[in-house]
XYZ file of N, CA and C in Angstrom:
624
model
N 2.699 -2.756 1.556
C 1.819 -2.110 0.588
C 1.965 -2.778 -0.778
N 0.815 -3.014 -1.424
C 0.799 -3.574 -2.766
C -0.189 -2.792 -3.619
N 0.002 -2.835 -4.933
C -0.947 -2.241 -5.860
C -1.742 -3.370 -6.505
N -3.055 -3.290 -6.386
C -3.953 -4.312 -6.901
C -4.827 -3.688 -7.988
N -4.945 -4.342 -9.127
C -5.795 -3.817 -10.200
C -7.014 -4.709 -10.382
N -8.198 -4.095 -10.298
C -9.450 -4.830 -10.454
C -10.272 -4.162 -11.542
N -10.472 -4.858 -12.630
C -11.256 -4.349 -13.754
C -10.807 -2.950 -14.169
N -9.494 -2.783 -14.276
C -8.945 -1.526 -14.758
C -8.749 -0.455 -13.702
N -9.171 -0.703 -12.476
C -8.999 0.287 -11.411
C -7.909 -0.176 -10.451
N -6.971 0.722 -10.159
C -5.868 0.375 -9.264
C -6.202 0.742 -7.825
N -5.801 -0.148 -6.917
C -6.036 0.035 -5.488
C -4.755 -0.200 -4.706
N -4.638 0.482 -3.585
C -3.545 0.213 -2.645
C -4.087 -0.707 -1.560
N -3.404 -1.821 -1.346
C -3.795 -2.754 -0.291
C -2.556 -3.060 0.557
N -2.763 -3.807 1.627
C -1.632 -4.322 2.393
C -1.070 -3.397 3.445
N -1.868 -2.423 3.925
C -1.393 -1.621 5.048
C -1.463 -2.450 6.328
N -0.615 -2.123 7.274
C -0.611 -2.814 8.573
C -1.490 -2.008 9.534
N -2.653 -2.540 9.856
C -3.616 -1.808 10.678
C -3.473 -2.168 12.151
N -3.491 -1.137 12.991
C -3.423 -1.309 14.441
C -4.455 -0.385 15.092
N -4.949 -0.783 16.248
C -5.887 0.053 17.012
C -5.114 0.806 18.080
N -5.304 2.118 18.151
C -4.622 2.915 19.170
C -5.209 2.618 20.547
N -4.372 2.558 21.588
C -4.867 2.247 22.939
C -5.907 3.240 23.446
N -5.743 4.509 23.087
C -6.711 5.520 23.518
C -6.487 6.031 24.923
N -5.280 5.837 25.440
C -4.988 6.275 26.815
C -4.329 7.654 26.871
N -3.803 8.110 25.732
C -3.083 9.388 25.756
C -3.258 10.151 24.467
N -2.233 10.900 24.097
C -2.260 11.695 22.879
C -2.339 10.787 21.651
N -3.257 11.112 20.742
C -3.420 10.328 19.521
C -2.124 10.320 18.716
N -1.522 11.486 18.581
C -0.302 11.604 17.791
C 0.856 10.814 18.411
N 0.974 10.889 19.736
C 2.065 10.165 20.406
C 1.859 8.663 20.316
N 0.617 8.201 20.470
C 0.333 6.767 20.371
C 0.594 6.264 18.951
N 0.199 7.063 17.958
C 0.425 6.689 16.561
C 1.925 6.590 16.276
N 2.683 7.556 16.783
C 4.136 7.562 16.570
C 4.785 6.359 17.258
N 4.309 6.026 18.446
C 4.875 4.890 19.184
C 4.633 3.577 18.436
N 3.431 3.405 17.887
C 3.123 2.195 17.128
C 3.947 2.138 15.848
N 4.113 3.289 15.197
C 4.938 3.345 13.984
C 6.375 2.930 14.294
N 6.893 3.380 15.438
C 8.253 3.019 15.836
C 8.368 1.526 16.130
N 7.386 0.979 16.834
C 7.413 -0.444 17.191
C 7.345 -1.332 15.950
N 6.564 -0.913 14.956
C 6.391 -1.720 13.740
C 7.361 -1.324 12.636
N 8.170 -0.279 12.914
C 9.177 0.199 11.961
C 8.550 0.621 10.631
N 7.471 1.423 10.726
C 6.807 1.971 9.543
C 6.911 3.492 9.559
N 7.236 4.075 8.418
C 7.442 5.522 8.353
C 6.142 6.319 8.324
N 5.140 5.802 7.599
C 3.930 6.587 7.347
C 2.693 5.933 7.955
N 1.705 6.772 8.240
C 0.467 6.258 8.804
C -0.732 7.062 8.356
N -1.902 6.406 8.381
C -3.180 7.039 8.063
C -4.144 6.715 9.184
N -4.767 7.726 9.756
C -5.662 7.538 10.895
C -7.123 7.543 10.462
N -7.879 6.579 10.988
C -9.336 6.542 10.826
C -9.940 6.423 12.219
N -11.131 7.020 12.403
C -11.724 6.944 13.736
C -13.207 6.610 13.684
N -13.675 6.023 14.771
C -15.094 5.790 14.994
C -15.361 5.953 16.481
N -16.181 6.931 16.836
C -16.593 7.131 18.224
C -15.387 7.177 19.168
N -14.379 7.973 18.764
C -13.153 8.181 19.552
C -12.258 6.950 19.653
N -12.502 5.952 18.816
C -11.580 4.824 18.689
C -10.843 4.989 17.365
N -9.505 4.936 17.422
C -8.706 5.209 16.232
C -7.969 3.960 15.752
N -7.976 3.800 14.433
C -7.153 2.771 13.793
C -6.123 3.487 12.935
N -4.917 2.948 12.910
C -3.873 3.533 12.067
C -3.411 2.489 11.063
N -3.365 2.900 9.800
C -2.849 2.051 8.738
C -1.411 2.444 8.459
N -0.498 1.513 8.614
C 0.943 1.812 8.554
C 1.588 1.262 7.290
N 2.577 2.000 6.794
C 3.283 1.598 5.583
C 4.642 2.291 5.540
N 5.531 1.790 4.711
C 6.842 2.409 4.562
C 6.965 3.221 3.280
N 5.888 3.274 2.504
C 5.901 4.108 1.307
C 4.491 4.622 1.049
N 4.389 5.616 0.173
C 3.098 6.207 -0.138
C 2.766 5.984 -1.606
N 1.488 6.158 -1.932
C 1.052 5.967 -3.308
C -0.206 6.808 -3.532
N -0.360 7.332 -4.742
C -1.476 8.226 -5.051
C -2.787 7.487 -5.302
N -2.733 6.173 -5.533
C -3.950 5.404 -5.794
C -4.801 5.282 -4.533
N -6.126 5.087 -4.691
C -7.004 4.998 -3.521
C -6.684 3.794 -2.642
N -6.867 3.977 -1.339
C -6.619 2.918 -0.362
C -7.882 2.077 -0.213
N -7.783 0.804 -0.543
C -8.961 -0.061 -0.562
C -9.669 -0.114 0.792
N -8.923 -0.363 1.863
C -9.536 -0.509 3.194
C -10.194 0.788 3.656
N -9.582 1.922 3.313
C -10.137 3.225 3.712
C -11.450 3.484 2.978
N -11.483 3.189 1.679
C -12.706 3.391 0.902
C -13.825 2.457 1.357
N -13.479 1.216 1.706
C -14.485 0.288 2.230
C -15.039 0.797 3.562
N -14.150 1.328 4.416
C -14.590 1.878 5.710
C -15.534 3.061 5.512
N -15.238 3.911 4.536
C -16.108 5.062 4.248
C -17.463 4.604 3.730
N -17.466 3.600 2.864
C -18.726 3.052 2.359
C -19.527 2.410 3.490
N -18.801 1.758 4.401
C -19.433 1.115 5.553
C -20.164 2.129 6.428
N -19.580 3.319 6.554
C -20.194 4.346 7.402
C -21.552 4.795 6.875
N -21.748 4.652 5.571
C -23.030 5.027 4.974
C -24.153 4.093 5.435
N -23.760 2.933 5.975
C -24.754 1.981 6.466
C -25.052 2.122 7.943
N -24.623 3.231 8.546
C -24.844 3.452 9.979
C -26.339 3.435 10.294
N -26.727 2.729 11.362
C -28.147 2.635 11.716
C -28.569 3.772 12.642
N -29.808 3.720 13.100
C -30.368 4.805 13.927
C -29.678 4.920 15.283
N -29.008 3.855 15.714
C -28.263 3.888 16.980
C -26.820 4.341 16.785
N -26.525 4.857 15.593
C -25.174 5.313 15.232
C -24.150 4.180 15.337
N -24.583 2.994 14.946
C -23.684 1.844 14.911
C -23.517 1.395 13.460
N -22.276 1.023 13.118
C -21.995 0.580 11.768
C -22.103 -0.939 11.676
N -22.583 -1.460 10.537
C -22.571 -2.915 10.358
C -21.135 -3.398 10.189
N -20.870 -4.627 10.569
C -19.538 -5.210 10.396
C -19.486 -5.908 9.036
N -18.413 -5.631 8.295
C -18.303 -6.160 6.936
C -17.050 -7.014 6.764
N -17.194 -8.020 5.906
C -16.049 -8.755 5.372
C -16.117 -8.617 3.856
N -15.077 -8.074 3.257
C -15.029 -7.903 1.803
C -13.918 -8.792 1.246
N -14.289 -9.632 0.275
C -13.350 -10.586 -0.312
C -13.272 -10.365 -1.821
N -12.053 -10.313 -2.330
C -11.848 -10.090 -3.765
C -10.845 -11.108 -4.293
N -11.252 -11.863 -5.320
C -10.335 -12.835 -5.932
C -9.303 -12.082 -6.764
N -8.025 -12.288 -6.475
C -6.973 -11.514 -7.144
C -5.974 -12.391 -7.908
N -6.206 -13.683 -7.915
C -5.312 -14.603 -8.616
C -5.681 -16.028 -8.274
N -4.905 -16.957 -8.803
C -5.178 -18.362 -8.523
C -4.934 -18.669 -7.046
N -6.009 -19.043 -6.364
C -5.961 -19.336 -4.923
C -5.428 -18.150 -4.113
N -5.736 -16.945 -4.571
C -5.318 -15.735 -3.862
C -6.523 -14.806 -3.729
N -6.806 -14.406 -2.476
C -7.981 -13.575 -2.206
C -7.607 -12.447 -1.247
N -7.964 -11.239 -1.648
C -7.781 -10.101 -0.744
C -8.948 -10.080 0.240
N -8.638 -9.852 1.496
C -9.657 -9.853 2.551
C -9.547 -8.588 3.393
N -10.668 -7.916 3.549
C -10.725 -6.718 4.380
C -11.870 -6.884 5.376
N -11.604 -6.590 6.623
C -12.638 -6.680 7.671
C -12.830 -5.297 8.280
N -14.063 -4.826 8.265
C -14.418 -3.556 8.895
C -15.237 -3.870 10.134
N -14.683 -3.546 11.290
C -15.333 -3.813 12.577
C -15.560 -2.481 13.290
N -16.821 -2.202 13.615
C -17.174 -0.942 14.290
C -16.684 0.276 13.521
N -16.790 0.224 12.204
C -16.511 1.382 11.374
C -15.068 1.592 10.975
N -14.145 0.750 11.451
C -12.727 0.932 11.122
C -12.101 -0.410 10.710
N -11.030 -0.374 9.901
C -10.378 -1.622 9.485
C -9.803 -2.384 10.680
N -10.065 -3.677 10.703
C -9.564 -4.524 11.789
C -8.116 -4.936 11.515
N -7.321 -5.086 12.573
C -5.930 -5.543 12.401
C -5.863 -6.937 11.785
N -4.739 -7.204 11.128
C -4.394 -8.510 10.552
C -5.160 -8.847 9.278
N -5.846 -7.838 8.740
C -6.525 -8.062 7.453
C -5.971 -7.048 6.448
N -6.756 -6.653 5.444
C -6.241 -5.839 4.339
C -5.021 -6.538 3.748
N -5.201 -7.843 3.508
C -4.083 -8.677 3.053
C -4.606 -9.769 2.119
N -3.687 -10.446 1.444
C -4.033 -11.508 0.504
C -3.774 -12.866 1.156
N -4.777 -13.767 1.030
C -4.694 -15.089 1.653
C -5.091 -16.164 0.643
N -4.751 -17.413 0.990
C -5.187 -18.559 0.186
C -6.630 -18.903 0.560
N -7.267 -19.754 -0.224
C -8.644 -20.163 0.053
C -8.742 -20.861 1.409
N -7.755 -21.692 1.721
C -7.750 -22.396 3.013
C -7.690 -21.400 4.165
N -6.846 -20.392 4.026
C -6.732 -19.372 5.067
C -8.015 -18.560 5.196
N -8.647 -18.263 4.059
C -9.920 -17.515 4.075
C -10.982 -18.301 4.832
N -11.081 -19.598 4.568
C -12.066 -20.444 5.255
C -11.848 -20.397 6.759
N -10.601 -20.517 7.185
C -10.277 -20.502 8.608
C -10.660 -19.175 9.252
N -10.336 -18.084 8.575
C -10.598 -16.757 9.127
C -12.090 -16.456 9.187
N -12.828 -16.848 8.149
C -14.275 -16.627 8.145
C -14.941 -17.462 9.236
N -14.476 -18.693 9.402
C -15.021 -19.566 10.461
C -14.835 -18.922 11.831
N -13.669 -18.331 12.069
C -13.412 -17.647 13.342
C -14.335 -16.442 13.521
N -14.511 -15.676 12.450
C -15.356 -14.479 12.524
C -16.823 -14.832 12.754
N -17.262 -15.964 12.200
C -18.672 -16.333 12.304
C -19.047 -16.911 13.662
N -18.068 -17.079 14.550
C -18.382 -17.503 15.927
C -19.282 -16.456 16.581
N -18.949 -15.193 16.386
C -19.830 -14.098 16.798
C -20.329 -13.444 15.509
N -21.415 -13.980 14.980
C -21.829 -13.633 13.627
C -22.502 -12.266 13.559
N -21.671 -11.237 13.422
C -22.205 -9.882 13.237
C -21.845 -9.359 11.854
N -21.271 -10.211 11.000
C -20.691 -9.749 9.751
C -21.572 -9.993 8.528
N -21.521 -9.021 7.619
C -22.040 -9.197 6.271
C -20.843 -9.496 5.374
N -20.991 -10.483 4.496
C -19.892 -10.864 3.614
C -20.200 -10.411 2.184
N -19.218 -9.773 1.568
C -19.344 -9.287 0.194
C -18.269 -9.928 -0.678
N -18.669 -10.482 -1.801
C -17.693 -10.996 -2.768
C -18.373 -11.271 -4.100
N -17.584 -11.176 -5.173
C -18.034 -11.554 -6.515
C -17.483 -12.904 -6.934
N -16.696 -13.503 -6.065
C -16.020 -14.750 -6.414
C -16.984 -15.941 -6.360
N -17.152 -16.613 -7.479
C -18.017 -17.802 -7.518
C -17.484 -18.895 -6.607
N -16.166 -19.003 -6.536
C -15.526 -20.009 -5.680
C -15.913 -19.796 -4.223
N -15.839 -18.557 -3.756
C -16.173 -18.259 -2.349
C -17.662 -18.382 -2.085
N -18.470 -17.985 -3.050
C -19.926 -18.108 -2.885
C -20.301 -19.577 -2.694
N -19.699 -20.461 -3.482
C -20.004 -21.892 -3.374
C -19.516 -22.477 -2.053
N -18.387 -21.965 -1.547
C -17.831 -22.461 -0.291
C -18.785 -22.177 0.878
N -19.382 -20.997 0.883
C -20.219 -20.603 2.020
C -21.719 -20.744 1.756
N -22.061 -21.372 0.642
C -23.469 -21.586 0.311
C -24.145 -22.448 1.385
N -25.268 -21.973 1.884
C -25.998 -22.696 2.926
C -25.477 -22.436 4.326
N -24.338 -21.769 4.423
C -23.747 -21.453 5.732
C -23.951 -19.987 6.078
N -23.721 -19.135 5.079
C -23.803 -17.695 5.292
C -24.256 -17.024 4.001
N -25.196 -16.101 4.132
C -25.657 -15.356 2.960
C -24.523 -14.462 2.447
N -24.328 -14.487 1.141
C -23.256 -13.700 0.522
C -23.872 -12.581 -0.324
N -23.381 -11.383 -0.133
C -23.794 -10.257 -0.957
C -22.889 -10.206 -2.182
N -23.466 -10.352 -3.383
C -22.675 -10.459 -4.607
C -22.240 -9.072 -5.084
N -21.272 -8.519 -4.404
C -20.675 -7.238 -4.772
C -19.172 -7.300 -4.514
N -18.401 -6.699 -5.424
C -16.961 -6.654 -5.252
C -16.502 -5.291 -4.760
N -15.200 -5.145 -4.635
C -14.612 -3.912 -4.107
C -15.020 -2.687 -4.924
N -14.962 -2.776 -6.250
C -15.317 -1.633 -7.094
C -16.758 -1.187 -6.884
N -17.666 -2.160 -6.792
C -19.089 -1.829 -6.642
C -19.395 -1.259 -5.248
N -18.803 -1.848 -4.226
C -19.061 -1.415 -2.849
C -18.622 0.026 -2.633
N -17.491 0.371 -3.220
C -16.879 1.680 -2.942
C -17.229 2.736 -3.987
N -18.109 2.432 -4.908
C -18.471 3.399 -5.946
C -18.994 4.694 -5.308
N -18.381 5.801 -5.651
C -18.783 7.090 -5.082
C -18.050 7.460 -3.813
N -17.218 6.541 -3.306
C -16.451 6.813 -2.081
C -14.962 6.829 -2.406
N -14.362 8.002 -2.346
C -12.926 8.136 -2.595
C -12.389 9.276 -1.734
N -12.326 9.042 -0.428
C -11.901 10.118 0.482
C -10.467 10.555 0.216
N -10.226 11.847 0.377
C -8.867 12.366 0.222
C -8.080 12.058 1.488
N -7.015 11.314 1.310
C -6.225 10.870 2.451
C -4.804 11.410 2.325
N -4.285 11.901 3.431
C -2.893 12.356 3.460
C -2.091 11.456 4.393
N -1.011 10.922 3.862
C -0.119 10.121 4.685
C 0.630 11.061 5.645
N 0.732 10.641 6.887
C 1.500 11.426 7.848
C 2.793 10.680 8.170
N 3.897 11.416 8.182
C 5.185 10.793 8.461
C 5.416 10.738 9.961
N 5.669 9.531 10.479
C 5.873 9.343 11.917
C 7.323 8.994 12.264
N 8.076 8.509 11.297
C 9.484 8.184 11.537
C 10.371 9.017 10.623
N 11.579 9.324 11.106
C 12.499 10.115 10.303
C 12.282 11.596 10.522
N 13.137 12.391 9.918
C 13.049 13.840 10.068
C 11.993 14.371 9.116
N 10.990 15.099 9.621
C 9.953 15.642 8.754
C 10.529 16.545 7.668
N 9.823 16.615 6.551
C 10.280 17.413 5.410
C 10.500 18.871 5.779
N 9.614 19.400 6.682
C 9.719 20.830 6.994
C 11.061 21.163 7.663
N 11.656 20.159 8.340
C 12.955 20.395 8.983
C 14.019 20.670 7.930
N 13.983 19.856 6.845
C 14.955 20.050 5.773
C 14.756 21.402 5.097
N 13.483 21.784 4.898
C 13.182 23.068 4.257
C 13.676 24.218 5.124
N 13.370 24.129 6.444
C 13.785 25.188 7.368
C 15.304 25.278 7.447
N 15.946 24.111 7.569
C 17.416 24.082 7.648
C 18.036 24.660 6.382
N 17.490 24.276 5.243
C 18.002 24.798 3.978
C 17.843 26.298 3.875
N 16.699 26.805 4.352
C 16.453 28.252 4.310
C 17.447 28.996 5.186
N 17.701 28.433 6.359
C 18.649 29.060 7.295
C 20.043 29.093 6.681
N 20.447 27.971 6.043
C 21.782 27.908 5.430
C 21.917 28.926 4.306
N 20.844 29.082 3.519
C 20.873 30.076 2.449
C 20.985 31.486 3.012
N 20.241 31.721 4.106
C 20.263 33.038 4.736
C 21.650 33.342 5.290
N 22.235 32.344 5.999
C 23.577 32.530 6.570
C 24.592 32.750 5.461
N 24.468 31.959 4.384
C 25.385 32.105 3.258
C 25.277 33.479 2.618
N 24.033 33.945 2.508
C 23.813 35.268 1.933
C 24.404 36.367 2.788
N 24.178 36.259 4.094
C 24.728 37.259 5.012
C 26.250 37.260 4.988
N 26.831 36.055 4.905
C 28.281 35.944 4.857
C 28.827 36.617 3.598
N 28.114 36.395 2.475
C 28.538 37.001 1.223
C 28.494 38.516 1.280
N 27.420 39.044 1.897
C 27.290 40.498 2.041
C 28.414 41.054 2.899
N 28.724 40.338 4.018
C 29.782 40.814 4.919
C 31.130 40.822 4.229
N 31.371 39.846 3.343
C 32.632 39.787 2.612
C 32.760 40.964 1.635
N 31.639 41.301 1.006
C 31.645 42.436 0.079
C 31.941 43.743 0.820
N 31.295 43.900 1.989
C 31.510 45.106 2.786
C 32.948 45.181 3.242
N 33.497 44.027 3.676
C 34.880 43.992 4.150
C 35.849 44.320 3.017
N 35.550 43.796 1.816
C 36.402 44.077 0.672
C 36.375 45.550 0.301
N 35.199 46.131 0.363
C 35.069 47.549 0.035
C 35.819 48.407 1.034
N 35.794 48.022 2.284
C 36.495 48.772 3.359
C 37.996 48.744 3.134
N 38.511 47.586 2.717
C 39.947 47.458 2.504
C 40.424 48.333 1.340
N 39.599 48.424 0.300
C 39.973 49.266 -0.844
C 40.056 50.732 -0.462
N 39.162 51.137 0.417
C 39.177 52.521 0.881
C 40.405 52.798 1.723
């Protein structure tokens, strides 16, 4: 997980996205993937009963870039209830570009990450083999690279996601859930209280 600032707006990027197999319980599959990747927290997104989980070892109150892009993408659903496939690219530094891929309404694995220009070219070339993607970027460098090859929509992350800020709750998949500590603490307080009362009663009995 990283915090990215674009024109004064902070974003969370860099979640590890995985697609759930869909063979069993959603919660159990999510927990199993979290264990395999050694990530404590996860966020689930779904499209037509296909689930993607974004994994991380920490949480943050800032909006999640990939989640907001996915929500904006859903607004483009066509009459067949199919979402367009998007590639969103944001220049974040010298030879550094954040790349997010939304496939079938959910974030695709191995993206939501920062790459060099060379890596971006390679990844876009692979994606364009089956050209179902719309590409969005404000970067003049990227626009010039793909000029004459692929039409580029001149919009950045802030513009694409304007009006989309879904409330997301991180779910803990590894470690002891918070409620266990609360329950255990309550029980200890109760036992301690009862013990104190019994001691007072015993003391009073002895005086008599």
